[in-house]
Short mmCIF file of C-alpha atoms in Angstrom, two decimals:
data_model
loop_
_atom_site.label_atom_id
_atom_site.label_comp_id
_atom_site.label_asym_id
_atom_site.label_seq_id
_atom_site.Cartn_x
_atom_site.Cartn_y
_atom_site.Cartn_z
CA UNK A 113 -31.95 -5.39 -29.26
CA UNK A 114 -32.40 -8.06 -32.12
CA UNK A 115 -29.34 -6.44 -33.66
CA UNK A 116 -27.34 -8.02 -30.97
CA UNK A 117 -28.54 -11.46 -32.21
CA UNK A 118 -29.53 -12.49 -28.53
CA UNK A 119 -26.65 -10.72 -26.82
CA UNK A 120 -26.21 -7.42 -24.92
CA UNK A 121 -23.33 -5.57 -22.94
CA UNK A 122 -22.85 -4.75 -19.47
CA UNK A 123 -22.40 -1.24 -21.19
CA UNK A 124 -25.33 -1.15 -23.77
CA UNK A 125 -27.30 -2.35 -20.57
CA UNK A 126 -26.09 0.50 -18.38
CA UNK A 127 -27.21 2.95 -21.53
CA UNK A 128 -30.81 1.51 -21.79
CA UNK A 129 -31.74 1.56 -18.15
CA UNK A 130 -34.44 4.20 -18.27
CA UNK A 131 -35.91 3.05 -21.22
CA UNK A 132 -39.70 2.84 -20.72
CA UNK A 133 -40.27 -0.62 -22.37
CA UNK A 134 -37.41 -2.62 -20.90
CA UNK A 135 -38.50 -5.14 -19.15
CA UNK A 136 -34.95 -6.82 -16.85
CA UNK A 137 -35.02 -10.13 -15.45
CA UNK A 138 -33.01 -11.42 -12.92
CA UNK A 139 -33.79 -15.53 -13.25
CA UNK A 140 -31.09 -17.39 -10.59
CA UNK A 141 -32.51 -20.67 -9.19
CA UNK A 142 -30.15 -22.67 -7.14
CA UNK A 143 -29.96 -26.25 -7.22
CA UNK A 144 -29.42 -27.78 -3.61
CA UNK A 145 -29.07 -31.37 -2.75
CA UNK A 146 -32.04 -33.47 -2.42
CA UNK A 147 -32.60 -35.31 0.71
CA UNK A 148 -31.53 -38.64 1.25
CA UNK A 149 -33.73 -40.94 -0.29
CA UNK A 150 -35.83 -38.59 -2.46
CA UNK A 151 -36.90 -39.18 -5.75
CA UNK A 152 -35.98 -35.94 -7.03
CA UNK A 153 -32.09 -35.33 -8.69
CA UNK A 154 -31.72 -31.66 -6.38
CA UNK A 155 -34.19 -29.30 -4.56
CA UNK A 156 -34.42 -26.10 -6.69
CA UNK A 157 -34.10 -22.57 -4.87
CA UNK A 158 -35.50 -19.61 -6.30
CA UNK A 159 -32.59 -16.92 -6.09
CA UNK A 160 -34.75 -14.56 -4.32
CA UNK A 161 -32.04 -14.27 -1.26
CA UNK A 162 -29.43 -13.21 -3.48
CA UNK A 163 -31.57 -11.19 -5.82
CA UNK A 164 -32.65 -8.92 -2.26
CA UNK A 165 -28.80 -8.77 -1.40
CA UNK A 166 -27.85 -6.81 -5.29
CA UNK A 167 -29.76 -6.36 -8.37
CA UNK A 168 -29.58 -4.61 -11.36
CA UNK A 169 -31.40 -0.99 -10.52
CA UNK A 170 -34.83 -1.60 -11.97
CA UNK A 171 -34.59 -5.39 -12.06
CA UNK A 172 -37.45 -7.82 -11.53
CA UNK A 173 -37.08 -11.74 -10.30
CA UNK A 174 -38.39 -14.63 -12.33
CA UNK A 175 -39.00 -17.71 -10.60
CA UNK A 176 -38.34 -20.72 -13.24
CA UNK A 177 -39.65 -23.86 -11.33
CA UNK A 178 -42.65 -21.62 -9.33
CA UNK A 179 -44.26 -19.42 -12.35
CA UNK A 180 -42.69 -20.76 -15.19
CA UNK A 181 -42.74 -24.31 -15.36
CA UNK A 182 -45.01 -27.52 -15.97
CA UNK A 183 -46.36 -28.54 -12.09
CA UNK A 184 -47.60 -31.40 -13.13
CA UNK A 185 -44.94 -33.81 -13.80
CA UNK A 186 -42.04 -34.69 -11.41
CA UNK A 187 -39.43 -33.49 -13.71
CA UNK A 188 -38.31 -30.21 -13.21
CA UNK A 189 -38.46 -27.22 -15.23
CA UNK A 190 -40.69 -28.21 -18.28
CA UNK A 191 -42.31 -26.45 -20.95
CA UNK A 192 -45.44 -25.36 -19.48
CA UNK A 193 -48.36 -24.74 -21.79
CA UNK A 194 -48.72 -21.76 -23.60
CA UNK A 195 -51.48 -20.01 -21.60
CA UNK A 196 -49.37 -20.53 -18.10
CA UNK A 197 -46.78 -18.93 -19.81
CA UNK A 198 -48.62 -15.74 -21.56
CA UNK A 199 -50.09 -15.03 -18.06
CA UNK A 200 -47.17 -15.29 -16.41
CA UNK A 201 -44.88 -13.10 -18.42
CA UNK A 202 -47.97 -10.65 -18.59
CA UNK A 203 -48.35 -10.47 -14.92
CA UNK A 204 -44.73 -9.32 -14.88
CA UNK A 205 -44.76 -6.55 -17.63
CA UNK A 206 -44.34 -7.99 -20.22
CA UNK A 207 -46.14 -7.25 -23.46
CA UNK A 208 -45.39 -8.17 -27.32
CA UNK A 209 -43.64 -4.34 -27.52
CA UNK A 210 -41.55 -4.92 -24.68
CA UNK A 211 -37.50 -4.84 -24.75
CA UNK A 212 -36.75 -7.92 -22.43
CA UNK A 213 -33.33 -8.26 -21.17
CA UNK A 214 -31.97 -11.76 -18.97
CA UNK A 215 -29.35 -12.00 -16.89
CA UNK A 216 -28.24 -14.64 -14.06
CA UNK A 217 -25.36 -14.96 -11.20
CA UNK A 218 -23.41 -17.53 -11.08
CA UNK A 219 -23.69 -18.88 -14.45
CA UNK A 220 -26.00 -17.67 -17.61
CA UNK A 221 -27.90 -20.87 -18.11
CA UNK A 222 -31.09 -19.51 -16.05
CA UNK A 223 -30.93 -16.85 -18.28
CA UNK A 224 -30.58 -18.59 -21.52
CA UNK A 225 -33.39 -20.94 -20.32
CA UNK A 226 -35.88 -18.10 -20.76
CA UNK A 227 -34.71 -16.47 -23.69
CA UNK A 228 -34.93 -20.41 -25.55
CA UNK A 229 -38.35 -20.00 -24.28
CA UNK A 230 -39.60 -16.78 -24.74
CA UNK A 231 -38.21 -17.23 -28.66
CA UNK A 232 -40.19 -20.05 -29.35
CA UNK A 233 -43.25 -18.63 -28.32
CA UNK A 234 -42.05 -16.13 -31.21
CA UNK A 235 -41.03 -13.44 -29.00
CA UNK A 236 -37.88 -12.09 -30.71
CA UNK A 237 -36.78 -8.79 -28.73
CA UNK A 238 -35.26 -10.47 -26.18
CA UNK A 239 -31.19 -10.47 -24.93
CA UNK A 240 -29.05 -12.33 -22.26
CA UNK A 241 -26.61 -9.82 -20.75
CA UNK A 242 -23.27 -11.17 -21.55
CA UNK A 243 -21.15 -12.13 -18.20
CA UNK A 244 -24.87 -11.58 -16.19
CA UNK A 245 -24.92 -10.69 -12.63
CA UNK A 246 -21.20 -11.46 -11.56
CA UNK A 247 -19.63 -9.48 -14.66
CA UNK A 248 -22.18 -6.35 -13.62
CA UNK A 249 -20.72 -6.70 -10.15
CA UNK A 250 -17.24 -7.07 -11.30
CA UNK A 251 -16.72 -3.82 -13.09
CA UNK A 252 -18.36 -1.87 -9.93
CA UNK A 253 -21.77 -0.84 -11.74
CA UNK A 254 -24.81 0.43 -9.14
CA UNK A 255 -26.88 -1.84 -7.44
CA UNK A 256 -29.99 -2.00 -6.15
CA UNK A 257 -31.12 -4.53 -2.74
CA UNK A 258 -34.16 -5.61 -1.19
CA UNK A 259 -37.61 -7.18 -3.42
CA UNK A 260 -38.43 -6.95 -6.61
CA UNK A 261 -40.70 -3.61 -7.35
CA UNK A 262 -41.90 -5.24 -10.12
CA UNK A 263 -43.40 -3.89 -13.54
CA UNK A 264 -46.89 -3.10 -14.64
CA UNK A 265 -49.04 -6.25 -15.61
CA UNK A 266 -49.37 -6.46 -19.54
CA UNK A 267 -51.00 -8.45 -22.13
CA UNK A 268 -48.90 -11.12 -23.69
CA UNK A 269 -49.81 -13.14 -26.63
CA UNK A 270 -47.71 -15.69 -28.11
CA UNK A 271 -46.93 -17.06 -31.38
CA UNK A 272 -45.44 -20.39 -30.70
CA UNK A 273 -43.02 -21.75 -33.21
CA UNK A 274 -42.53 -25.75 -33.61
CA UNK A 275 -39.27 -27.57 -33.56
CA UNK A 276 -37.95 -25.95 -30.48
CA UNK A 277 -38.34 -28.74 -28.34
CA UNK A 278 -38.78 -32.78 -28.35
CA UNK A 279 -39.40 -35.72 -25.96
CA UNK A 280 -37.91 -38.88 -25.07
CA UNK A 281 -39.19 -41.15 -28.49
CA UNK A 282 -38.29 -38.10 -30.38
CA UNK A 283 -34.61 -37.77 -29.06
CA UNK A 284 -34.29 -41.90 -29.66
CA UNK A 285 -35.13 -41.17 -33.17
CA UNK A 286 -32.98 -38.63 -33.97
CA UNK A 287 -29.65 -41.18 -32.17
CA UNK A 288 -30.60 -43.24 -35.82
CA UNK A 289 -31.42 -39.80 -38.02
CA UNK A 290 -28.64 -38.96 -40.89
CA UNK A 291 -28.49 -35.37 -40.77
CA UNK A 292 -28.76 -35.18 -36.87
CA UNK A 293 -26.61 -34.03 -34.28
CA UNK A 294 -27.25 -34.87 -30.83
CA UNK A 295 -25.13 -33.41 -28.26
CA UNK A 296 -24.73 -33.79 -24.37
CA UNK A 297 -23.94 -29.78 -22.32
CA UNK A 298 -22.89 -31.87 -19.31
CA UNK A 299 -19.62 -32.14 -18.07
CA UNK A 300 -17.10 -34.70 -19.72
CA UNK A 301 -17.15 -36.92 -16.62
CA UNK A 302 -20.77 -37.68 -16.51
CA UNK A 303 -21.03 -37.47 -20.42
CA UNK A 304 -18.82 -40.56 -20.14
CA UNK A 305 -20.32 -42.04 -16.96
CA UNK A 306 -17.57 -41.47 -15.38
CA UNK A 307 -19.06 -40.18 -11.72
CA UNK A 308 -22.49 -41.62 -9.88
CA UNK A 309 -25.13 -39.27 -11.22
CA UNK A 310 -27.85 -37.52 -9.30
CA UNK A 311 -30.58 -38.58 -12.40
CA UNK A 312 -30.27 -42.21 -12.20
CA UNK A 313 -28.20 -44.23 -14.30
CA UNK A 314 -25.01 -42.72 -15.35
CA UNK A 315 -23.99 -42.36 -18.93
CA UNK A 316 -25.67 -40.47 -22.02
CA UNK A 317 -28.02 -40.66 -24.69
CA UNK A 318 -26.15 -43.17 -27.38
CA UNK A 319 -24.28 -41.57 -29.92
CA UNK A 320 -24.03 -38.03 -28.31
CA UNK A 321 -21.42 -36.34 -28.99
CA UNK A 322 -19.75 -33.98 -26.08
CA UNK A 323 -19.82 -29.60 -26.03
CA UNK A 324 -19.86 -29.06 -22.13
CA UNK A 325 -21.55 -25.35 -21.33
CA UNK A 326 -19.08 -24.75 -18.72
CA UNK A 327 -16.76 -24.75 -21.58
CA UNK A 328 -18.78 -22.08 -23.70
CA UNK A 329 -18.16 -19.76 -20.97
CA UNK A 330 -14.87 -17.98 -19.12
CA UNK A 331 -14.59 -18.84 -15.95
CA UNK A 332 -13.58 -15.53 -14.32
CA UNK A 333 -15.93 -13.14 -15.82
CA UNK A 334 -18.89 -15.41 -16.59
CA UNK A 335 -19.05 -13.97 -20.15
CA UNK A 336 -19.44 -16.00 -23.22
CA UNK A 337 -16.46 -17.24 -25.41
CA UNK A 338 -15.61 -15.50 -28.56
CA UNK A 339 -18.12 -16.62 -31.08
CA UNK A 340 -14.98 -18.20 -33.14
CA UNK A 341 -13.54 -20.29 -30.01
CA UNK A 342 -17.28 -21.59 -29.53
CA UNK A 343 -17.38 -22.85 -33.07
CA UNK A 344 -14.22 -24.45 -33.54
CA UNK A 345 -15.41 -26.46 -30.04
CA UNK A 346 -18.96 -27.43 -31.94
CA UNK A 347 -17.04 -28.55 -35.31
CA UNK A 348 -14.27 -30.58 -33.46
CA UNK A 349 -17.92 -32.35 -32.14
CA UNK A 350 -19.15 -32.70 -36.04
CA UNK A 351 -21.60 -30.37 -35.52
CA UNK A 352 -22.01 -28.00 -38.45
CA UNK A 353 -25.00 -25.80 -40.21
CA UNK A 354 -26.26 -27.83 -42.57
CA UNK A 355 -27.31 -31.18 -39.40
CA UNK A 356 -30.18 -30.49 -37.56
CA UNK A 357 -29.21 -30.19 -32.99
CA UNK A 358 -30.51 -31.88 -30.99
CA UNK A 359 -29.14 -30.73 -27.58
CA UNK A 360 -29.56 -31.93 -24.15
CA UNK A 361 -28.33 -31.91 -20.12
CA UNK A 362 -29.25 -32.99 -16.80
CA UNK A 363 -32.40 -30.83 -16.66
CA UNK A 364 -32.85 -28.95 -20.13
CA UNK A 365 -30.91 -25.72 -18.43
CA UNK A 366 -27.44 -26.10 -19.32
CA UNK A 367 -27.95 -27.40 -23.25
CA UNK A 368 -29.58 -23.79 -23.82
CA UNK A 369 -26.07 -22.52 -23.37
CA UNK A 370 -25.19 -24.36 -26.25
CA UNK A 371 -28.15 -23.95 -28.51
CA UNK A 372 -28.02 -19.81 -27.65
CA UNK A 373 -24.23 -20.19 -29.38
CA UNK A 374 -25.42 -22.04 -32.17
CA UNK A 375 -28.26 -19.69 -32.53
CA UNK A 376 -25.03 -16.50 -32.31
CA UNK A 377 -23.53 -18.67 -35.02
CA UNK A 378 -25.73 -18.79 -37.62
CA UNK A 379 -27.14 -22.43 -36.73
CA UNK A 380 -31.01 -22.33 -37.22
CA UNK A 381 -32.11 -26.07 -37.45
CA UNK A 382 -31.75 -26.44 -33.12
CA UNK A 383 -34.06 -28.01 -30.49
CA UNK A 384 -34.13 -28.83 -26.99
CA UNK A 385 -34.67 -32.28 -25.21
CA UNK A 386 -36.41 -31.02 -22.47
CA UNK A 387 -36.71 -34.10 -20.20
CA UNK A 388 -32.61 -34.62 -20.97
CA UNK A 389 -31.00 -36.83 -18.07
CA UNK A 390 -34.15 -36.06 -15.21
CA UNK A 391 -35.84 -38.68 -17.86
CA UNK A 392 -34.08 -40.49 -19.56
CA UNK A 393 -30.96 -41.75 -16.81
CA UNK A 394 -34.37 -43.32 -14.96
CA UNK A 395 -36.36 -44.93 -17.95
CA UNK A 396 -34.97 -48.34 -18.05
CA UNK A 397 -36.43 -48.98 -21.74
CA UNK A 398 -34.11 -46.03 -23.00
CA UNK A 399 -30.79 -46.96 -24.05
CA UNK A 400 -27.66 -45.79 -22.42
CA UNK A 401 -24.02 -45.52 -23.18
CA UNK A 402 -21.05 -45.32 -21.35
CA UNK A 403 -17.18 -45.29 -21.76
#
């Protein structure tokens, strides 16, 4: 799967299906409003319900928030450490030989939100299935219902790379670094603070520049843009190979869109801010922009 660099077909997926080693992931959370009053920016909903209703025939479900991320701080979906995550992918099947394929309905950001993290723990035979759940669906392929069967527990050992992700002091840094990109994978409206946001105060890390995810992708088939639209969009921003990316969202989801491109592209110098707008819309001592 490497060969794909990170991508794979509806119909190189349909041909691989019985392949012992593949290990497929369906990895849909939803995010619902919060209550009124609550500290937290949405409620996040594993897609269980919609996984039961049609799956890929074979698929198992990854829960991102329940199994895969840090409990311990408020913030949703961060980095656990690397021991949660080893025992975690282990207990569902998956081992350093493995073939591991992503998808996602709705849009492929759950998706690309694993494979950022399963590649820096320097696990490199991984793919995102281009177009994910809804594209599957769309061209009539088989589908499967009711839960997961799941896949033999396996041994997982890591090999965790640096770089791939930074905090808040780090991201500041990198607003004053020549050399540095840092770019925003929200929408333009609350890159500009435009609209109230749901993290706190609107606006964006100063000096980001704008490449919104829903942009990256086409809105009918939920596939990814041609390689060349998605570059000419990144150099119109001033990002280009030889800056280091810095990229960031509302809850380090949507900015993997961007950084899996990058990665399509050629770019190799890429990291995530993983608190993005969850943190740094409610630290008061962080600066903000607007306008």
């Amino acid at each position: 799967m490497s060969g794909h660099n990170g991508l794979i077909s509806t119909a190189e997926l349909a041909d691989i299906l019985d392949r012992p080693n593949l290990r497929l992931f369906d990895c849909t959370t939803y995010l619902e409003p919060a209550p009124e009053g609550s500290s937290q920016p949405y409620l996040t909903v594993p897609g269980r319900h919609t996984f039961e209703a049609g799956h890929i025939p074979g698929a198992d479900f990854l829960d991102l928030q329940g199994e895969f991320s840090d409990a311990t701080t408020e913030l949703r979906f961060m980095m656990p450490d690397v021991a949660q995550l080893e025992a975690a992918f282990g207990r569902h099947g998956v081992s350093n030989d493995s073939c591991v394929v992503l998808y996602s309905l709705g849009t492929p950001m759950w998706a690309t939100r694993f494979w950022w993290m399963l590649t820096s723990l320097g696990f490199e035979n991984v793919s995102v299935l281009d177009g994910g759940l809804d594209k599957w669906k769309f061209e009539g392929r088989p589908l499967d219902t009711g839960p997961a069967k799941g896949y033999k527990p396996a041994t997982f050992i890591a090999e965790p790379k640096d770089g791939f992700f930074v905090d808040k002091h780090e991201t500041l840094a990198a607003t004053s670094e020549h050399g540095t990109v840092v770019v925003n994978a929200l929408g333009p409206q609350f890159h500009r603070g435009l609209e109230p946001s749901r993290y706190g105060r609107p606006g964006r890390v100063p000096g980001s520049c704008n490449v919104s995810a829903a942009t990256l992708l086409d809105p009918k088939t939920k596939a990814f843009v041609p390689l060349a639209e998605a570059e000419a969009k990144f150099k119109a921003q001033g990002i280009t190979k030889d800056k280091r990316v810095v990229a960031y969202c509302g809850g380090g989801i949507s900015a993997t869109v961007d950084l899996f491109l990058l990665h399509r592209l050629g770019y190799d110098n890429l990291t995530l801010y993983d608190g993005s707008m969850g943190e740094w819309a409610k630290d008061a001592s962080l600066p903000i922009e607007t306008g």
